Coordinates of C-alpha atoms and ligand atoms in Angstrom, one line a residue:
X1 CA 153.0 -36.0 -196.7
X2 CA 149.5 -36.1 -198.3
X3 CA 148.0 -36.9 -195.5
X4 CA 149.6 -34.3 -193.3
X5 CA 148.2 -32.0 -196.2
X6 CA 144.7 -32.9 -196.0
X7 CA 144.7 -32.7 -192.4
X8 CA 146.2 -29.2 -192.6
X9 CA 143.3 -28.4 -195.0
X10 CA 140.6 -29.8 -192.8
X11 CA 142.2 -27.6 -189.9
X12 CA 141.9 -24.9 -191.9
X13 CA 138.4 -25.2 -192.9
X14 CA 137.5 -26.1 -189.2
X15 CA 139.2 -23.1 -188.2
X16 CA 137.7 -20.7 -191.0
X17 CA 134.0 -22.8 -190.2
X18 CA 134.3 -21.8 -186.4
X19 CA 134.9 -18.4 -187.1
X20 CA 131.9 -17.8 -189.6
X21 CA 129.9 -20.0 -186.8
X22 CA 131.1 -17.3 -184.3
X23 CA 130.1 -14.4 -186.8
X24 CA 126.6 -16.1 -186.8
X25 CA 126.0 -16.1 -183.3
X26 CA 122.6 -14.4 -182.0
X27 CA 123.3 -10.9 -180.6
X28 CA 121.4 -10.9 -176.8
X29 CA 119.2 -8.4 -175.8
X30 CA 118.4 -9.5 -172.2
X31 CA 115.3 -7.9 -170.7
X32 CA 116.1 -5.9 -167.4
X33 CA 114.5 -7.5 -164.1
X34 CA 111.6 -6.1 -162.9
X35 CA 111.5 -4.0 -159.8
X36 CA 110.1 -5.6 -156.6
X37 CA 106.6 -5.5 -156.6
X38 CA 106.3 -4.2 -159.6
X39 CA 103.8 -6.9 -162.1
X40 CA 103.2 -6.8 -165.8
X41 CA 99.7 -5.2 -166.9
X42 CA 98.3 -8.1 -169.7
X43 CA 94.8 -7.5 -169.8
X44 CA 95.2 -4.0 -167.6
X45 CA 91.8 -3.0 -166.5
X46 CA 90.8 0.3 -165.3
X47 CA 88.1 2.5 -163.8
X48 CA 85.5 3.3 -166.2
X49 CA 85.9 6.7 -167.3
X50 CA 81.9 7.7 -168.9
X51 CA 83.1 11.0 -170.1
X52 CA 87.0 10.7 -171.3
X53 CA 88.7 14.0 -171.5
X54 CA 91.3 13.9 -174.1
X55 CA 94.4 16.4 -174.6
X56 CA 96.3 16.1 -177.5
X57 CA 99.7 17.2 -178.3
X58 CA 101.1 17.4 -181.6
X59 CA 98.9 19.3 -184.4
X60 CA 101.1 19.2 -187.7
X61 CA 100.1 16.8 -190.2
X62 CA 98.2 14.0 -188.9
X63 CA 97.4 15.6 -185.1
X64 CA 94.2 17.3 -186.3
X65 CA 92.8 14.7 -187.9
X66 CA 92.6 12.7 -184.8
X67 CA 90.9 15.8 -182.9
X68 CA 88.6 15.8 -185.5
X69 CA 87.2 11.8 -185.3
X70 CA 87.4 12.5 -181.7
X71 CA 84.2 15.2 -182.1
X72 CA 82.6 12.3 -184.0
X73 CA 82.7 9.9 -180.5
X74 CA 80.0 10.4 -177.7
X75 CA 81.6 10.6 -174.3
X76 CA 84.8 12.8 -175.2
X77 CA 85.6 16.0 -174.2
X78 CA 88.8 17.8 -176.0
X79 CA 90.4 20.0 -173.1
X80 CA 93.6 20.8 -174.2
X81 CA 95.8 21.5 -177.3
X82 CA 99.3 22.0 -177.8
X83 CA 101.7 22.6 -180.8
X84 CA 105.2 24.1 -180.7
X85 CA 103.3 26.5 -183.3
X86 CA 100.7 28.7 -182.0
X87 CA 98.8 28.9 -185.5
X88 CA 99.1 24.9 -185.6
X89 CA 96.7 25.0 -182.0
X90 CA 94.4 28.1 -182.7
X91 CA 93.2 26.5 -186.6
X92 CA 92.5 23.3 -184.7
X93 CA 90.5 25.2 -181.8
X94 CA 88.9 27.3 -184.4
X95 CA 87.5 24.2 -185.7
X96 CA 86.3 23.0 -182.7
X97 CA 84.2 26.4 -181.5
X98 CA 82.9 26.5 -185.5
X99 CA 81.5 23.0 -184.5
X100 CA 79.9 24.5 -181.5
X101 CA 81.9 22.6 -179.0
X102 CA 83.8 24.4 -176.1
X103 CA 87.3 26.2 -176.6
X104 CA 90.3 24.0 -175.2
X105 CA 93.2 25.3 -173.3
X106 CA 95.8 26.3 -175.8
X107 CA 99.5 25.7 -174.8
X108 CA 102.0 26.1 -177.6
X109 CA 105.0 28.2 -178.1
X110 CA 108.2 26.1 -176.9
X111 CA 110.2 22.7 -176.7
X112 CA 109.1 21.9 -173.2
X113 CA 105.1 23.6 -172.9
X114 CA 104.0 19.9 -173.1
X115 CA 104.6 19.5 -169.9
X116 CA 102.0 21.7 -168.8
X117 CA 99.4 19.2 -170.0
X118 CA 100.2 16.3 -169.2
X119 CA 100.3 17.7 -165.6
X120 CA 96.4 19.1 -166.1
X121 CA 94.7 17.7 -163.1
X122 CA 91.2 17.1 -165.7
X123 CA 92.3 15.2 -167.9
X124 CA 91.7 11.4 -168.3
X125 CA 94.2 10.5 -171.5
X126 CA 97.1 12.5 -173.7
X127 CA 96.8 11.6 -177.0
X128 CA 100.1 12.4 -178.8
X129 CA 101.4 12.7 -182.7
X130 CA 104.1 14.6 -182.9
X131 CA 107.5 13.6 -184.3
X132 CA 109.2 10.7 -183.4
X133 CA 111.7 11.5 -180.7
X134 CA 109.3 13.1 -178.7
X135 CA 106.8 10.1 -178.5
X136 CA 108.1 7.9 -175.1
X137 CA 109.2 10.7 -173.0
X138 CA 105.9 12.2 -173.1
X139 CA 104.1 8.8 -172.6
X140 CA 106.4 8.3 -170.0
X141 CA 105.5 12.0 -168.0
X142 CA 102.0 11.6 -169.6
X143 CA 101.0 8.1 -167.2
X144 CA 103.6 9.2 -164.0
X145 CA 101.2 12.2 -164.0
X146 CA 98.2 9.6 -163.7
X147 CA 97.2 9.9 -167.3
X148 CA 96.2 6.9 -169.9
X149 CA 98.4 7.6 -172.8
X150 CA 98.0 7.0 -176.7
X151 CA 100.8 7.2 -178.5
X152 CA 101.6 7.9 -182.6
X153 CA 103.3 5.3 -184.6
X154 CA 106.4 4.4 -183.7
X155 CA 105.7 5.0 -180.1
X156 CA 109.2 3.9 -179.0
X157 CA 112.6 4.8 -181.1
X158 CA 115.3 2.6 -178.9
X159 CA 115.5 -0.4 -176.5
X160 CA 116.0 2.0 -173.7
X161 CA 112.4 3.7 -174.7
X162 CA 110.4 1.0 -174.9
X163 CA 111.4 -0.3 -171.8
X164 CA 110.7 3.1 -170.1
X165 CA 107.0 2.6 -171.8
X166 CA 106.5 -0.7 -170.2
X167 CA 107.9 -0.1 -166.7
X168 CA 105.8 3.1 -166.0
X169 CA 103.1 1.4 -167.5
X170 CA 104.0 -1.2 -165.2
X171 CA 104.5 0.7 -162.0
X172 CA 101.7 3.6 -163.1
X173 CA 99.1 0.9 -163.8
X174 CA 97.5 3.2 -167.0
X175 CA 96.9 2.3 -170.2
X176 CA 100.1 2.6 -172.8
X177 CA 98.9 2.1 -175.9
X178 CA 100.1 3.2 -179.8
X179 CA 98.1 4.2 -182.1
X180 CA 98.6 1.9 -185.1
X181 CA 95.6 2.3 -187.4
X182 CA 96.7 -0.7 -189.7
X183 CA 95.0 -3.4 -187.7
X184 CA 92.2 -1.9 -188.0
X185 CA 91.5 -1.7 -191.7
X186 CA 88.8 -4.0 -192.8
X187 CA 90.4 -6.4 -195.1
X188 CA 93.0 -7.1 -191.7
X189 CA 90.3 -7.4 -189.3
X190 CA 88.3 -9.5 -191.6
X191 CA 90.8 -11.8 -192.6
X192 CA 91.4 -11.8 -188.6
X193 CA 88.3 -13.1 -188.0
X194 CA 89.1 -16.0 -190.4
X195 CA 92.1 -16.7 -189.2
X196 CA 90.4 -16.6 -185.6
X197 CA 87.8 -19.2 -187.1
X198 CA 90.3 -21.8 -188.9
X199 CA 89.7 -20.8 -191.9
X200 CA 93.3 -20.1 -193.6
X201 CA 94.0 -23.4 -190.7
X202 CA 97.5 -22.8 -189.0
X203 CA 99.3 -19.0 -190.2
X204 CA 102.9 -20.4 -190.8
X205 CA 104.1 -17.1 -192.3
X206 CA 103.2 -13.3 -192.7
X207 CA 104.8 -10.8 -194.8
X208 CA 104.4 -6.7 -194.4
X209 CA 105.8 -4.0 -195.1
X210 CA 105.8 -0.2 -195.1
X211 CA 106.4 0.7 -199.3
X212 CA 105.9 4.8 -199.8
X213 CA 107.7 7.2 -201.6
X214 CA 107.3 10.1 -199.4
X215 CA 108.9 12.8 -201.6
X216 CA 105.5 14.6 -201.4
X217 CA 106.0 14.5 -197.6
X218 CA 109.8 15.8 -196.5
X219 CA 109.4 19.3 -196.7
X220 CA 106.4 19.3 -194.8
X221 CA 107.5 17.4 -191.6
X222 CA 108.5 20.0 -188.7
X223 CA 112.0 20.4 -189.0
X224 CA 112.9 18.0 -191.2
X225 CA 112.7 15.3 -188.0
X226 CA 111.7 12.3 -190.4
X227 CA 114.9 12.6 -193.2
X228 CA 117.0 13.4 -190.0
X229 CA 116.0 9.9 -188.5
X230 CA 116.6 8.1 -191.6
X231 CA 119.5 10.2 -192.4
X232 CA 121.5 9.1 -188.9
X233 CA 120.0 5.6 -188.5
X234 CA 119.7 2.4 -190.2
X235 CA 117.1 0.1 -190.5
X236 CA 113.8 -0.7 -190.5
X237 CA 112.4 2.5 -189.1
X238 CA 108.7 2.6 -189.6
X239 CA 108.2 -1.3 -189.1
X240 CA 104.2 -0.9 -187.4
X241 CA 102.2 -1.1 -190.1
X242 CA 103.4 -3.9 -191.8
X243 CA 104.0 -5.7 -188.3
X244 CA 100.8 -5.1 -186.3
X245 CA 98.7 -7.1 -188.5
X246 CA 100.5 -10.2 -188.5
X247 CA 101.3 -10.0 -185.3
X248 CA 97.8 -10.0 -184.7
X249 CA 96.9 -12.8 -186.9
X250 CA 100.0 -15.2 -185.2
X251 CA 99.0 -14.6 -181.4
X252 CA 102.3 -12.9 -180.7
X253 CA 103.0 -13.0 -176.6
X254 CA 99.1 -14.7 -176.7
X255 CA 100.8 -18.2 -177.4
X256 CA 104.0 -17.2 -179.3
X257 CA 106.3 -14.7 -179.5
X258 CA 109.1 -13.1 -181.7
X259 CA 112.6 -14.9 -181.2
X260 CA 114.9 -13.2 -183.0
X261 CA 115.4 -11.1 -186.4
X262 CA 117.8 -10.7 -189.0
X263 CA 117.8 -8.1 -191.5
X264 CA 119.6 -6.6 -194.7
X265 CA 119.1 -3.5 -196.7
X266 CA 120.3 -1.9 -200.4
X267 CA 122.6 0.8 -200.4
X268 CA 120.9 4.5 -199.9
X269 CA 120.8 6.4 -202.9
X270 CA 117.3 7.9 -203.1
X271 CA 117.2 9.8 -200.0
X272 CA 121.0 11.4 -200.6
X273 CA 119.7 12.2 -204.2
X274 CA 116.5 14.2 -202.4
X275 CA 118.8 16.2 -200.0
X276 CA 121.0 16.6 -203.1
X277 CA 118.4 17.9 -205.3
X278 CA 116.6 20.3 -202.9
X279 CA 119.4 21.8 -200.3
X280 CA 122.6 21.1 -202.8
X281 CA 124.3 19.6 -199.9
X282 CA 126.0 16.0 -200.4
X283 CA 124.7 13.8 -198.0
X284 CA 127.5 11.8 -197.7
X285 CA 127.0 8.6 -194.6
X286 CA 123.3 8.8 -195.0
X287 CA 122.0 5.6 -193.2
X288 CA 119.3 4.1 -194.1
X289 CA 119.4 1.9 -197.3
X290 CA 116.4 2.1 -199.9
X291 CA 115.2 -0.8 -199.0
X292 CA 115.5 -3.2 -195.9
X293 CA 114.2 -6.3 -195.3
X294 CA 113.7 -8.3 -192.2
X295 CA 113.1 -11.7 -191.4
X296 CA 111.5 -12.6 -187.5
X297 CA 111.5 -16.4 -186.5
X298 CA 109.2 -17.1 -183.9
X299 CA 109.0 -19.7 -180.3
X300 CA 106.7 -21.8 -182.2
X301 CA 108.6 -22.3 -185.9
X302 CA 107.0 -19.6 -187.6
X303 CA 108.6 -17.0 -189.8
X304 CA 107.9 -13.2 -191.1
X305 CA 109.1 -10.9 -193.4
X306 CA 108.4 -6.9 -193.0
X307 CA 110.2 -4.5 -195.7
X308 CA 110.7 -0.8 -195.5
X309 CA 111.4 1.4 -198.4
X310 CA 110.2 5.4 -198.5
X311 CA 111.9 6.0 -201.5
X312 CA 111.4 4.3 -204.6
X313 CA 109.1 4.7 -207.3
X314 CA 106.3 2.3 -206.2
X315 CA 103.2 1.8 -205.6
X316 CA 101.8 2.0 -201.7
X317 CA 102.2 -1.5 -200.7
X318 CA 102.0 -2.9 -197.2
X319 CA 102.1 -6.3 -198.5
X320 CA 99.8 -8.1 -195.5
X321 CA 99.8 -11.2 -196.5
X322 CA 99.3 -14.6 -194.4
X323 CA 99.9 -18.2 -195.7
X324 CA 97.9 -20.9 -193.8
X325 CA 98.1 -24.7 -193.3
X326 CA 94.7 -24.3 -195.2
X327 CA 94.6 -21.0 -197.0
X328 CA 96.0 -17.7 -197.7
X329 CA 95.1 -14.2 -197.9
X330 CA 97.1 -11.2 -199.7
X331 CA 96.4 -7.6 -199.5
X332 CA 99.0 -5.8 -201.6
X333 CA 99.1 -4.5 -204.8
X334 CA 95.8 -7.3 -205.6
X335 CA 93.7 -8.0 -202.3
X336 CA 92.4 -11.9 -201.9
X337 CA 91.8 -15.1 -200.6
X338 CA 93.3 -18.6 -202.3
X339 CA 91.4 -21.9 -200.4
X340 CA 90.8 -24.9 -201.1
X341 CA 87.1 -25.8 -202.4
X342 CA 86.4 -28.1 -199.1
X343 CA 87.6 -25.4 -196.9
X344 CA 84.9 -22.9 -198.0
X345 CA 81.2 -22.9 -196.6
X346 CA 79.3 -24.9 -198.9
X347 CA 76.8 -22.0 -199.7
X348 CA 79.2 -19.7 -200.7
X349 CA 81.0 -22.3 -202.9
X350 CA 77.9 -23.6 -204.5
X351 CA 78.3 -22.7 -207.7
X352 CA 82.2 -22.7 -208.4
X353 CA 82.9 -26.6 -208.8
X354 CA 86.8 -26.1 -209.7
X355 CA 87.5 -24.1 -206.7
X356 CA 91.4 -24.5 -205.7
X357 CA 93.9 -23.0 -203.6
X358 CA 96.3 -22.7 -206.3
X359 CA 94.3 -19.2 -207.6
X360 CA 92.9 -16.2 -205.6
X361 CA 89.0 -17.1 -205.2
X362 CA 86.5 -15.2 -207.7
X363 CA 85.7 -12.1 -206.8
X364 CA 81.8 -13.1 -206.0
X365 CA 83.2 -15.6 -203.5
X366 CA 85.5 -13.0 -202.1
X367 CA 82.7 -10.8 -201.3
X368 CA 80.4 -13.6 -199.7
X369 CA 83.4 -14.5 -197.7
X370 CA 84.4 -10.9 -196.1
X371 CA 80.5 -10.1 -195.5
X372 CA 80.4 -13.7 -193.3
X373 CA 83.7 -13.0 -191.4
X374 CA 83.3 -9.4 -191.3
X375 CA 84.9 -8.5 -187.7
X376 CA 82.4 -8.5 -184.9
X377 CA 84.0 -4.9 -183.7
X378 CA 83.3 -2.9 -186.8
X379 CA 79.7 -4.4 -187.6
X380 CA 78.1 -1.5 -185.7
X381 CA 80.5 1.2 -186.7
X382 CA 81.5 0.6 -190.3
X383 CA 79.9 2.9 -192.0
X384 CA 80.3 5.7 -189.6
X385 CA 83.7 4.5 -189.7
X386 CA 83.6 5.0 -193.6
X387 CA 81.5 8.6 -193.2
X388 CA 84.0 10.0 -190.8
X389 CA 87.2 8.7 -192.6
X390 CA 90.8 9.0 -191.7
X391 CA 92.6 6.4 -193.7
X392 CA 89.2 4.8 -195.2
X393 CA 87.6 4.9 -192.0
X394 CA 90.4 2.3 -190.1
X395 CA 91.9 5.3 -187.9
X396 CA 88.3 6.4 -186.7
X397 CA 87.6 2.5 -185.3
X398 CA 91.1 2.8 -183.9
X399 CA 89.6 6.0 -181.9
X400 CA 86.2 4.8 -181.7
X401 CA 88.1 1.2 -180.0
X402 CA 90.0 3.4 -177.7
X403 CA 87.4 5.5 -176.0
X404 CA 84.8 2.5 -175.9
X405 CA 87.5 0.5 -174.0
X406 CA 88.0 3.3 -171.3
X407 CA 84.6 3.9 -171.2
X408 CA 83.4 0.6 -170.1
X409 CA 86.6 -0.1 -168.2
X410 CA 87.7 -2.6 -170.5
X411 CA 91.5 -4.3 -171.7
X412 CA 92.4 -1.9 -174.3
X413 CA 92.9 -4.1 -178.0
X414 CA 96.7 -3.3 -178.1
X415 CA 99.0 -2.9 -175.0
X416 CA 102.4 -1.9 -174.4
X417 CA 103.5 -5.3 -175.3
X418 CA 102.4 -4.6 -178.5
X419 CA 103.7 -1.8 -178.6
X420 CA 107.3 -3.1 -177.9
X421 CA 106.9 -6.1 -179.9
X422 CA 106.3 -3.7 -183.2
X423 CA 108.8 -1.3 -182.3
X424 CA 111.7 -3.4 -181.3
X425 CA 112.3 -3.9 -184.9
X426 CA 113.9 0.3 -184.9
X427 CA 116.6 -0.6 -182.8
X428 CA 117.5 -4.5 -183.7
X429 CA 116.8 -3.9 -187.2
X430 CA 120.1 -1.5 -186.5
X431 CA 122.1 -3.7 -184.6
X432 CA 121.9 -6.6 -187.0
X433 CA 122.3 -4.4 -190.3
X434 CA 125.7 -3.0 -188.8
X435 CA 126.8 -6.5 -187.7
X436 CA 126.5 -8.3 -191.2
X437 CA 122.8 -9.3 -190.7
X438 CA 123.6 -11.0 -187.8
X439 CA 120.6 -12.8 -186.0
X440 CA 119.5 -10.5 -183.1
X441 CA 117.9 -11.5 -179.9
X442 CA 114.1 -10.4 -179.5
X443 CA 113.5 -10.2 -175.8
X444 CA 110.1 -11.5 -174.1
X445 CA 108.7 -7.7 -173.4
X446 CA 106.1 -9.5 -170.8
X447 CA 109.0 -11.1 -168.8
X448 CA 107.5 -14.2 -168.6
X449 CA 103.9 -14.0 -169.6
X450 CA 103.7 -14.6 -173.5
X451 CA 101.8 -18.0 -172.8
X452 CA 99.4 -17.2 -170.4
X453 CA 96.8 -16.7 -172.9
X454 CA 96.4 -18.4 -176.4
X455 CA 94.7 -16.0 -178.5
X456 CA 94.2 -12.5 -178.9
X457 CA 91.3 -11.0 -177.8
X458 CA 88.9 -7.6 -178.3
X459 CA 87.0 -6.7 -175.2
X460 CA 83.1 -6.2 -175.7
Ligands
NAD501 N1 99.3 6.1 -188.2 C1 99.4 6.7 -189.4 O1 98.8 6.3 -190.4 C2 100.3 7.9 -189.4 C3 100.2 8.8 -190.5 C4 101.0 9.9 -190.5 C5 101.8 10.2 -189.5 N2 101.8 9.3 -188.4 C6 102.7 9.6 -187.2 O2 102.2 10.8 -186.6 C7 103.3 11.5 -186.0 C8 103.2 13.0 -186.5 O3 103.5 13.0 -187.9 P1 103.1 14.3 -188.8 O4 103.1 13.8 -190.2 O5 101.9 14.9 -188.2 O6 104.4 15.2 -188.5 P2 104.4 16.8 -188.5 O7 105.9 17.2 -188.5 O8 103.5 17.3 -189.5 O9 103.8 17.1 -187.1 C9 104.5 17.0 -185.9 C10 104.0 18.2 -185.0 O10 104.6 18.0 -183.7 C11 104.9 19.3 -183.2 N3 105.9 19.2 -182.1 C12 107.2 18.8 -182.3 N4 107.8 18.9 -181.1 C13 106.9 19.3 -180.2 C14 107.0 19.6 -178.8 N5 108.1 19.4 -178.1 N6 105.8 20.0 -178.2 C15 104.7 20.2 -178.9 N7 104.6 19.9 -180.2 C16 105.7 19.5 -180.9 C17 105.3 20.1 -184.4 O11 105.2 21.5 -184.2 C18 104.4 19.5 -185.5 O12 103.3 20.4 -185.7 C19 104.5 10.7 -186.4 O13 104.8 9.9 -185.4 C20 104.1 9.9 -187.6 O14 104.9 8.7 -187.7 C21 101.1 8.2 -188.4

């Protein structure tokens, strides 16, 4: 009788065990075949384009900005402009003609005047930040019109977008690129660089995030389009930033690639409070949680964590934060490097005999290290980069990067790979968070080509 018990119980547990095995099972997200003919655009090279004439679309908050470090580049020509707002179009042209360049076309006034410019027959790439729903359909129109596009972060918002980025780029043969300034900031590219050179020896793990409370912000986006995102969806929403970087730094599809996710978030209750406070209106089934976190396992055993919170009372953190076989570097909220005294060139070690990885270097060491592995790309422009601003200067070597790349007919530094890779997280993010953090699939964007190079590379 006992024994009939005990083999009930272990039926039970079997049973029960199964079940929570089944619950636990990775969620696919098959990529969709290819078209015949149609081959994948890793290290896309183009014409040369001497002059580059640039129309942008999307002037609100962060559109002009980027108009602006574009009159700071040689070689560019700004032909066009477009808002929905006409007074969003004529204050940017205004600004233009007061630095003596030449008027561009103006096209503003409704939902659909967009397309107008990317059909322009002179112009060579459309540069577009406006809200997020708008971003892949007009990359997608932008390159079947036979235009390079550059895109605001997140470029992509669903599966279904990012594959329509990829396959025009694809089939179109032009550029596809987003714009995500992050990589670019010097204490990324200069721990890059080290990375790039052994120093921190194998990267094992990255962490980043996207930590701002953007109460200033909400009543300034164009029809409230960025609580309305976070309002109706869940997830990790604005995952580029904190992505990108280590990406970077781990070689993603250049000798690895992202496997699969799984993600968890708080409860929302600063957002509905906001809505609450300003409109009255009880936001009851708001998304997003406060704060989500993800975790990304990779093909070859590594792991990273991003986080997303736009709500709490925080400081700006993006976290960026690598730990090596040999090292480690942290960005967020205090920026260093913790190595071991062996691992650091003699010189710049001399006179710091207790030197361990167990604290963050001292501050003189610090220095001497960033001067010596100071990127290669920003040695030249750094301080014009610093001069002409935009983030602390990252956003105009993210320009400056663009336009010397399609000038000189070169790979651009991030491709529509990329550009899937650190977007995917919107959708899966979703998927997993509304099946009990279940571990979601993260398809092979390059169908096939994640190993055919083993290291990221910036064209000279
Ligand atoms: N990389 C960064 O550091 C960074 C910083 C801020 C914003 N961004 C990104 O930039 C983009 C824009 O953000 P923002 O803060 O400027 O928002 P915003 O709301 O201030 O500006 C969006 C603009 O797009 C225009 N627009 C909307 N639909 C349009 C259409 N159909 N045709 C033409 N114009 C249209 C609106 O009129 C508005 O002026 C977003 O994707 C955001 O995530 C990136």
């Amino acid at each position: 009788m006992k024994r009939s018990l005990f083999l009930l119980l272990v039926a039970v547990c079997l049973f029960t065990g199964s079940k929570n095995v089944v619950m636990a099972q990775l969620i696919e997200t098959p990529a969709p075949p290819r078209l015949a003919g149609q081959t994948d655009v890793l290290g896309l090279t183009c014409k040369p384009i001497p002059t580059v004439r640039v129309a942008f679309i999307g002037l609100g908050m962060r559109g002009p900005g980027a108009v602006d470090r574009m009159t700071h580049i040689e070689g560019v020509e700004i032909v066009a402009l477009c808002d929905m707002l006409k007074e969003n179009v004529e204050k940017v042209n205004r600004k233009l003609v007061g630095k003596g360049l030449p008027k561009a076309l103006e096209f503003y006034g409704d939902e659909e005047v967009w397309r107008k410019v990317t059909a322009l027959p002179d112009v060579d790439l459309v540069y577009i930040a406006t809200d997020w729903k708008n971003h892949a359909k007009m990359g997608v129109q932008a390159m079947k019109d036979g235009k390079h596009v550059a895109i605001e972060v997140p470029a992509a918002m669903s599966m279904d977008e990012i594959w329509d980025l990829i396959n025009t780029s694809e089939q179109t043969r032009k550029h596809c690129m987003q714009l995500e300034n992050c990589v670019y900031d010097f204490f990324e590219l200069t721990t890059l660089n080290m990375v790039q050179q052994g120093l921190l020896g194998e990267v094992i793990h990255g962490e980043g995030a996207y930590i701002h409370g953007l109460q200033p912000y909400w009543d300034e986006y164009w029809n409230n389009w960025r609580m309305d995102f976070n309002e109706t969806h869940r997830g990790d929403v604005y995952p580029t930033h904190g992505l990108g970087p280590v990406c970077q730094a781990m070689n993603i599809h250049r000798g690895d690639k992202l496997n699969y996710l799984v993600s968890m978030d708080t409860k929302p209750i600063g957002n509905p409070a906001y809505i609450k406070e300003k409109t009255g209106r009880d936001a009851t089934g708001f998304r997003n949680g406060d704060h989500t976190c993800t975790l990304i396992y990779t093909e070859k055993g590594k792991s990273i964590l991003i986080e997303h919170n736009v709500t709490s009372p925080r400081p700006y953190n993006r976290m960026y934060q690598l730990t090596g076989t040999k090292g480690f570097a942290n960005k967020y909220p205090v920026s260093g490097y913790a190595l071991d005294k062996g691992d650091i060139d003699p010189a710049i070690a001399a006179n710091h005999e207790n030197l361990s990885a167990h604290a963050f270097v001292p501050d003189d060491v610090k220095k001497a290290l960033m001067e010596k592995y100071r990127h290669p790309i920003v040695v030249d422009i750094e301080e014009k980069a610093k001069t002409v601003g935009g983030h602390g200067g990252m956003d105009f070597v993210m320009d400056y990067r663009l336009i010397h790349c399609l000038q000189n007919g070169l790979p651009l530094d991030m491709d529509v790979y990329d550009l899937a890779e650190w977007c995917c997280l919107i959708p899966l993010t979703e998927i997993s968070l509304d099946h009990y953090s279940a571990p979601v699939q993260i398809p092979d964007f390059t169908r096939g080509a994640w190993n055919r190079s083993d290291k990221l590379t910036f064209a000279k």
